[in-house]
GROMACS .gro file of C-alpha atoms in nm:
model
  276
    1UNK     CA    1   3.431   9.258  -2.880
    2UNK     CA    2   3.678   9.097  -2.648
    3UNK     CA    3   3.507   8.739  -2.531
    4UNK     CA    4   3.554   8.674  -2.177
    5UNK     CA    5   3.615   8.306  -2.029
    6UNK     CA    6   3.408   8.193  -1.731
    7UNK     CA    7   3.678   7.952  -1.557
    8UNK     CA    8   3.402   7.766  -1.351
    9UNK     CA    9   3.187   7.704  -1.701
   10UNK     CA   10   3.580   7.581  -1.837
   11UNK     CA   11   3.634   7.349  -1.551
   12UNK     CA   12   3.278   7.165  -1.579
   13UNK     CA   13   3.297   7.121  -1.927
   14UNK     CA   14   3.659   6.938  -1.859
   15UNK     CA   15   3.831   7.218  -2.067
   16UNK     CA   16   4.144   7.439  -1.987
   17UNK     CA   17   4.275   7.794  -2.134
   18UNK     CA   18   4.595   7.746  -2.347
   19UNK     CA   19   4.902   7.793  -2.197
   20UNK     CA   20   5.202   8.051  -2.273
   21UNK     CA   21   4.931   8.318  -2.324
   22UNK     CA   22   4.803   8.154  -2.604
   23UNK     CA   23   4.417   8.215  -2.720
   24UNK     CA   24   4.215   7.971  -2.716
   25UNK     CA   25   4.156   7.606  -2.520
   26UNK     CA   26   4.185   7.245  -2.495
   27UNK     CA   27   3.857   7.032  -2.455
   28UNK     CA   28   3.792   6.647  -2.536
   29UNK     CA   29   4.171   6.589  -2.661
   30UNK     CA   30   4.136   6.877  -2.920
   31UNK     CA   31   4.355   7.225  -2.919
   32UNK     CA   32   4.166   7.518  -3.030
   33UNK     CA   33   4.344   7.856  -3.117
   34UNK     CA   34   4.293   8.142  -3.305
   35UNK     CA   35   4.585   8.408  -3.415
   36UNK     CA   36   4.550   8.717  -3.510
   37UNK     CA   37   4.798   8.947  -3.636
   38UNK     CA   38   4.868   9.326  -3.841
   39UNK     CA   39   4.843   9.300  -4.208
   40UNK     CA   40   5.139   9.210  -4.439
   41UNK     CA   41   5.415   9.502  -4.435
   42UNK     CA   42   5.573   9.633  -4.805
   43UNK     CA   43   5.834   9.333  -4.776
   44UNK     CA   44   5.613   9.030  -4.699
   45UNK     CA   45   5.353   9.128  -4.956
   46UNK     CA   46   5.639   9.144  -5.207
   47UNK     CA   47   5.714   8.833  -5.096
   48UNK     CA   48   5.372   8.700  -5.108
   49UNK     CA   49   5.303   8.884  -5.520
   50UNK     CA   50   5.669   8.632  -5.596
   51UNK     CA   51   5.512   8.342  -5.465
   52UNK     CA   52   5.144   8.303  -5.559
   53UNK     CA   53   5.307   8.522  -5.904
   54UNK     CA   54   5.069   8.772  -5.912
   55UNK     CA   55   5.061   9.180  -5.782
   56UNK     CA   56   4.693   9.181  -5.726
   57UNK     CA   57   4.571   9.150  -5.378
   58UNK     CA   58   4.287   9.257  -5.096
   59UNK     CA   59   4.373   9.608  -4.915
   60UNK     CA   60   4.413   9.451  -4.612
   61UNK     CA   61   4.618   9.053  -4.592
   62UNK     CA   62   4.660   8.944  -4.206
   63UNK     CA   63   4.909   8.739  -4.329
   64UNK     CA   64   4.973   8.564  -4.037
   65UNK     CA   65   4.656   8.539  -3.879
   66UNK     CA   66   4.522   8.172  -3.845
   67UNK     CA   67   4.247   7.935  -3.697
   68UNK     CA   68   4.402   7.629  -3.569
   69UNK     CA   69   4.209   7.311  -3.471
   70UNK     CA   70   4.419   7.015  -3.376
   71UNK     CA   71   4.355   6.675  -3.238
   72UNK     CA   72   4.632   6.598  -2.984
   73UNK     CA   73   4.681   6.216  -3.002
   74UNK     CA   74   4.746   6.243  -3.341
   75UNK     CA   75   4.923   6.553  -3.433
   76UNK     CA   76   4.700   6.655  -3.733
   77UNK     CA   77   4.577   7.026  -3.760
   78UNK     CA   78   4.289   7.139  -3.947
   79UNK     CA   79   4.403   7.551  -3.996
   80UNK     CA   80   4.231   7.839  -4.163
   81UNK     CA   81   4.492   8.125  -4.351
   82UNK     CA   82   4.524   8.337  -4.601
   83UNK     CA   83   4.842   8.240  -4.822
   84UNK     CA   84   4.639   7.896  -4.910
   85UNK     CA   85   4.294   8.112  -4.932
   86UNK     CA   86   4.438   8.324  -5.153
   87UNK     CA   87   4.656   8.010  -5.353
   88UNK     CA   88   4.303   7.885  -5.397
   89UNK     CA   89   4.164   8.247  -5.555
   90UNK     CA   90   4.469   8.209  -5.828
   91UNK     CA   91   4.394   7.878  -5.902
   92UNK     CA   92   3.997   7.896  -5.951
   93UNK     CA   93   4.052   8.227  -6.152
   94UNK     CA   94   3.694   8.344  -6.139
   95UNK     CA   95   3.581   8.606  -6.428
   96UNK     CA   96   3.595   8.944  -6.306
   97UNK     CA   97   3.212   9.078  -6.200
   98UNK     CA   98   3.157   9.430  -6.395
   99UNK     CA   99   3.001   9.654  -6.161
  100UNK     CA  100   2.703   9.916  -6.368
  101UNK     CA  101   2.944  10.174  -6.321
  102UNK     CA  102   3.208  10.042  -6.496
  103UNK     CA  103   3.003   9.911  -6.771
  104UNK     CA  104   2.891  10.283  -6.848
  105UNK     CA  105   3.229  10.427  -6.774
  106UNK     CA  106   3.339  10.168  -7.025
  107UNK     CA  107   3.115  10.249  -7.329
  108UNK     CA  108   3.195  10.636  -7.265
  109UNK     CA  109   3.570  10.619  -7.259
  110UNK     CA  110   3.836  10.602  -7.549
  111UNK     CA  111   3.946  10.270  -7.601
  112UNK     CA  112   4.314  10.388  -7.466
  113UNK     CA  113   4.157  10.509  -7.136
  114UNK     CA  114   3.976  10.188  -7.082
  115UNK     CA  115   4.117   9.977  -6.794
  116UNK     CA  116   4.047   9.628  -6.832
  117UNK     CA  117   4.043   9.395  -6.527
  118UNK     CA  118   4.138   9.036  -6.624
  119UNK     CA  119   4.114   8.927  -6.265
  120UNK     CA  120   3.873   8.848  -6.027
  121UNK     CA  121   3.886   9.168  -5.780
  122UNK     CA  122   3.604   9.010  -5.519
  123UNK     CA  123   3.857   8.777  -5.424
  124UNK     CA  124   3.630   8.461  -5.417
  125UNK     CA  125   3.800   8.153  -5.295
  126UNK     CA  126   3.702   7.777  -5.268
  127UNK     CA  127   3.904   7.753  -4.993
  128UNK     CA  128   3.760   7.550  -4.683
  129UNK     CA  129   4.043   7.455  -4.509
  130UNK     CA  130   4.426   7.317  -4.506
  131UNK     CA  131   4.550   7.019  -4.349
  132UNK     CA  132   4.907   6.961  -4.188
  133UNK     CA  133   5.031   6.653  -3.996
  134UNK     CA  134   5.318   6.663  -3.725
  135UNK     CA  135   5.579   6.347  -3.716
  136UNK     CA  136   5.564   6.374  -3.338
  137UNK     CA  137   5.345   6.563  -3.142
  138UNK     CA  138   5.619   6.549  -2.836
  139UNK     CA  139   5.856   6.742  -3.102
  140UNK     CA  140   5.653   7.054  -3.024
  141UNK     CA  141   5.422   7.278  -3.262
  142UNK     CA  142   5.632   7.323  -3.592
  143UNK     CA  143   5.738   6.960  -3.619
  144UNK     CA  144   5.533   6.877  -3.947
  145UNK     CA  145   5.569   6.594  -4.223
  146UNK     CA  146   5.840   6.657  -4.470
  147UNK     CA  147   5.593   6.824  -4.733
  148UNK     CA  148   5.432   7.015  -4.475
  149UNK     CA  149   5.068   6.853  -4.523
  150UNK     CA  150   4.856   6.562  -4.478
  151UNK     CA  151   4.603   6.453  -4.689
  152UNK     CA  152   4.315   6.364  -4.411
  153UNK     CA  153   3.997   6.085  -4.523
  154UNK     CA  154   3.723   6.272  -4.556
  155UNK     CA  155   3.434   6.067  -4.708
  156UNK     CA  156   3.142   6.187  -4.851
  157UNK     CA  157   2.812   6.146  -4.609
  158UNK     CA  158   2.431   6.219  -4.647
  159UNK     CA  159   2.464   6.348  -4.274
  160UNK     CA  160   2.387   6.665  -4.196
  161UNK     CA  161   2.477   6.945  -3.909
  162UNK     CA  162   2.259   6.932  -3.639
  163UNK     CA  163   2.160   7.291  -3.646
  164UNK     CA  164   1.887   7.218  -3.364
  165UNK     CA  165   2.168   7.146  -3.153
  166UNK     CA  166   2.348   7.487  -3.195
  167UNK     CA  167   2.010   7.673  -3.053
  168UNK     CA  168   2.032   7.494  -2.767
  169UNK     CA  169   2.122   7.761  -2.468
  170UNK     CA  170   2.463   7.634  -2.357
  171UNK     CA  171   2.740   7.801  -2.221
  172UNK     CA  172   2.954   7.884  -2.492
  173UNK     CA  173   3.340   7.815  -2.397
  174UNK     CA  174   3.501   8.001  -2.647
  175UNK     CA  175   3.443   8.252  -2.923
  176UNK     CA  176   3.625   8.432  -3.207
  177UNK     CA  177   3.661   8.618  -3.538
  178UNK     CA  178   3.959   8.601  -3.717
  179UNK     CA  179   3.981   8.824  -4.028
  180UNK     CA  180   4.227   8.669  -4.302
  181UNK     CA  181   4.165   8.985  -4.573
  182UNK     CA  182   3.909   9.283  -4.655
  183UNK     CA  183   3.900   9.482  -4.945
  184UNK     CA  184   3.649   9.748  -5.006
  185UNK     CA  185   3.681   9.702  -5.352
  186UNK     CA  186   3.680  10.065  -5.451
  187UNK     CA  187   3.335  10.177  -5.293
  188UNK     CA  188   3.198   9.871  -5.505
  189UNK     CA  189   3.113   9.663  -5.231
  190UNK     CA  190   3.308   9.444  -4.964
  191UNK     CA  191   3.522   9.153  -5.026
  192UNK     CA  192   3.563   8.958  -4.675
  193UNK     CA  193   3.746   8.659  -4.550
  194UNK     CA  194   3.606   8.494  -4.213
  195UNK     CA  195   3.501   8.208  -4.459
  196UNK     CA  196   3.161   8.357  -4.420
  197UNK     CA  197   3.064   8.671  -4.627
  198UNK     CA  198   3.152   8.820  -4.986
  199UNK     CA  199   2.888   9.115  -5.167
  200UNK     CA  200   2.944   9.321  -5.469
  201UNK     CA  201   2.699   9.623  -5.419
  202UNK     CA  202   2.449   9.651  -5.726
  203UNK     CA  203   2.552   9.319  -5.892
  204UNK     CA  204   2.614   9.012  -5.717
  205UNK     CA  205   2.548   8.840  -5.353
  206UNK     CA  206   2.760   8.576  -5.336
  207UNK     CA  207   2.788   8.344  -5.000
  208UNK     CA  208   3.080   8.085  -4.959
  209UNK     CA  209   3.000   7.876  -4.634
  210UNK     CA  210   3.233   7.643  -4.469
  211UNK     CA  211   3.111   7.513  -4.123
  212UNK     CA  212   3.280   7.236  -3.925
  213UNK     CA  213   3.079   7.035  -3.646
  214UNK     CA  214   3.164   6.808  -3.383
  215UNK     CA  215   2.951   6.694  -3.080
  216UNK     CA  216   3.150   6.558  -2.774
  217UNK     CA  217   2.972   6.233  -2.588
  218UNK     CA  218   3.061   5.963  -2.461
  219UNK     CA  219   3.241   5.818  -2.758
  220UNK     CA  220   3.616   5.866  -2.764
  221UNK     CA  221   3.562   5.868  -3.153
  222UNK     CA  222   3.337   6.167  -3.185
  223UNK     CA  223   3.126   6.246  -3.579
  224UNK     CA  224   3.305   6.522  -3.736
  225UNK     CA  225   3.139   6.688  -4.025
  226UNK     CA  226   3.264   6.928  -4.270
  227UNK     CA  227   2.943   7.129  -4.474
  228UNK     CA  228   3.042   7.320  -4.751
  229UNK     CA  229   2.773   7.528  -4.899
  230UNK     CA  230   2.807   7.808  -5.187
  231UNK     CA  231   2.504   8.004  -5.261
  232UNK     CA  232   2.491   8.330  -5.518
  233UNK     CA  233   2.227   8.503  -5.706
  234UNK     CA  234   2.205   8.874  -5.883
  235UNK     CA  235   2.046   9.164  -5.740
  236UNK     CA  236   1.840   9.188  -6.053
  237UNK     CA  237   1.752   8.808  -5.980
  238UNK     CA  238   1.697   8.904  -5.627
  239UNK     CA  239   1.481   9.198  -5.739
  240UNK     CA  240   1.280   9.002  -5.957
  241UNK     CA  241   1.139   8.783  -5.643
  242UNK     CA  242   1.012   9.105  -5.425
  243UNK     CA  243   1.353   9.140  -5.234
  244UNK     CA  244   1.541   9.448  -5.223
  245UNK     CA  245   1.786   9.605  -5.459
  246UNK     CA  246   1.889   9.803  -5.207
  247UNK     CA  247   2.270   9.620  -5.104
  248UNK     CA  248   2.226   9.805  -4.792
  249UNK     CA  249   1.938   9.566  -4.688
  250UNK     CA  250   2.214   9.264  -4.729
  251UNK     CA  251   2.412   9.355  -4.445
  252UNK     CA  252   2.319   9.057  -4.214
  253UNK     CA  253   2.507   8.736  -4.369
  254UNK     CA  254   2.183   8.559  -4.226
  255UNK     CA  255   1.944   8.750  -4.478
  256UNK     CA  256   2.157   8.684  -4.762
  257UNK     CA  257   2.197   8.293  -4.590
  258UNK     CA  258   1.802   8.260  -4.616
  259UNK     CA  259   1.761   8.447  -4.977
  260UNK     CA  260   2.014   8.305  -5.225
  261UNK     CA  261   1.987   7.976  -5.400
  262UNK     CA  262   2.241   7.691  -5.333
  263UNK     CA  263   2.444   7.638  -5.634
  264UNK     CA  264   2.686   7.354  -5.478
  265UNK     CA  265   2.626   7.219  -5.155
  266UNK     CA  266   2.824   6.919  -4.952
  267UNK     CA  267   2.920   6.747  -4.660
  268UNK     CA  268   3.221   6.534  -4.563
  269UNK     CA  269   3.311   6.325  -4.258
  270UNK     CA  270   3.649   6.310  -4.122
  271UNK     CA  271   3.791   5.996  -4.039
  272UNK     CA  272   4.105   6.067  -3.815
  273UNK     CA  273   4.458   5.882  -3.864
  274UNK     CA  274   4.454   5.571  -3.607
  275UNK     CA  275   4.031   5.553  -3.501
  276UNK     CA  276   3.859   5.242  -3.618
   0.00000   0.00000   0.00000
């Protein structure tokens, strides 16, 4: 669903639209844009299996899809996409989660029939965010630092998102999904990147949550937290405390939010380059 801008909410809150046709908006010395693009073609995913040095990927990559958040004054970006979501997949190398099926497909087959997955197909990712710095903002949007990436401070903080505040009934500004990858994961469930949601139907519920938060006062040096919160359970732990087994019941990510236990929760606060 396409969001539509109210102009006269845009002007009160001392925001503007992006310009060159852009999507998204400037508000309180921030630039806020999402991308979205088709999935990889043949060439760019062989591209993409040389790099990261593997041939196993979601169905669908929007390779070039992003979420951009950048602070003006100082040129550093705080983006969402999938080549470093993915780099962080590789890297954590989760075991692959056997789905019943396979497990009896398994013991009934010949051991030369047997395929063996030595991957991990939900495409799970750490992945909460990248970080890139430009020289000079006045150079334009693709003048970075010479690697390309900044390393930003964020400090660990007992502080917590105000999730109070997000109830409140305000006009909302600006809204958007962007889809980095899906992959139905042969009929075993649904592997999907928003940095929200990931399920594998009869086995696992497993919930990676990254959620940024900044409120805009007064202060020219606003409180920017980053919460990152995993949470993941069985079904057949699920099932043992009266939920359903059903997968179908786990549709909304805010049922599975309320019913699976937090394995590794924290919160960071971002100090930006050149505020006290």
């Amino acid at each position: 669903m396409e969001f539509e801008v109210d102009e006269k909410e845009l002007k009160a809150a001392g925001a503007e639209l992006l310009p060159d046709g852009r999507r998204g908006l400037r508000l309180h010395g921030w630039e806020i844009e999402s991308i979205k693009r088709p999935i990889l073609n043949t060439r760019q995913l062989q591209e993409w299996e040389q790099k990261l040095e593997s041939s196993h990927f979601p169905e669908m990559i929007f390779g070039d899809s992003s979420l951009v958040l950048k602070h003006m004054n100082s040129g550093t970006k705080i983006h969402f996409n999938v080549f470093d979501a993915l780099t962080g997949w590789k890297q954590e190398a989760l075991p692959p989660v056997e789905v019943p099926a396979a497990a009896i497909w398994k013991y009934k087959s010949e051991s030369f029939q047997q395929v063996i997955l030595d991957y991990d197909y939900t495409f799970t990712t750490p992945y909460c965010g990248s970080e890139t710095e430009e020289i000079n903002a006045e150079l334009g949007r693709e003048a970075t630092s010479e690697k390309g990436n900044c390393s930003l401070c964020w400090e660990e903080s007992k502080e917590e998102i105000d999730l109070a505040s997000l109830a409140l009934k305000e006009p909302i500004l600006f809204y958007d999904e962007v889809i980095l990858y899906e992959d139905e994961l042969g009929d075993n469930g649904i592997s999907l990147l928003t940095v929200k949601v990931l399920r594998v139907d009869g086995v696992l519920m497993r919930l990676r949550d990254t959620r940024m938060h900044c409120v805009f006062g007064k202060s020219t040096n606003p409180v920017i937290l980053r919460e990152s919160c995993w949470r993941e359970a069985t079904i057949q732990a699920l099932s043992a405390k009266g939920y359903p087994s059903d997968s179908a019941a786990y549709n909304d990510p805010s049922i599975i939010f309320q019913r699976l236990p937090i394995i590794m929760r924290k919160t960071q606060k971002l100090k930006l380059p050149g505020t006290p």
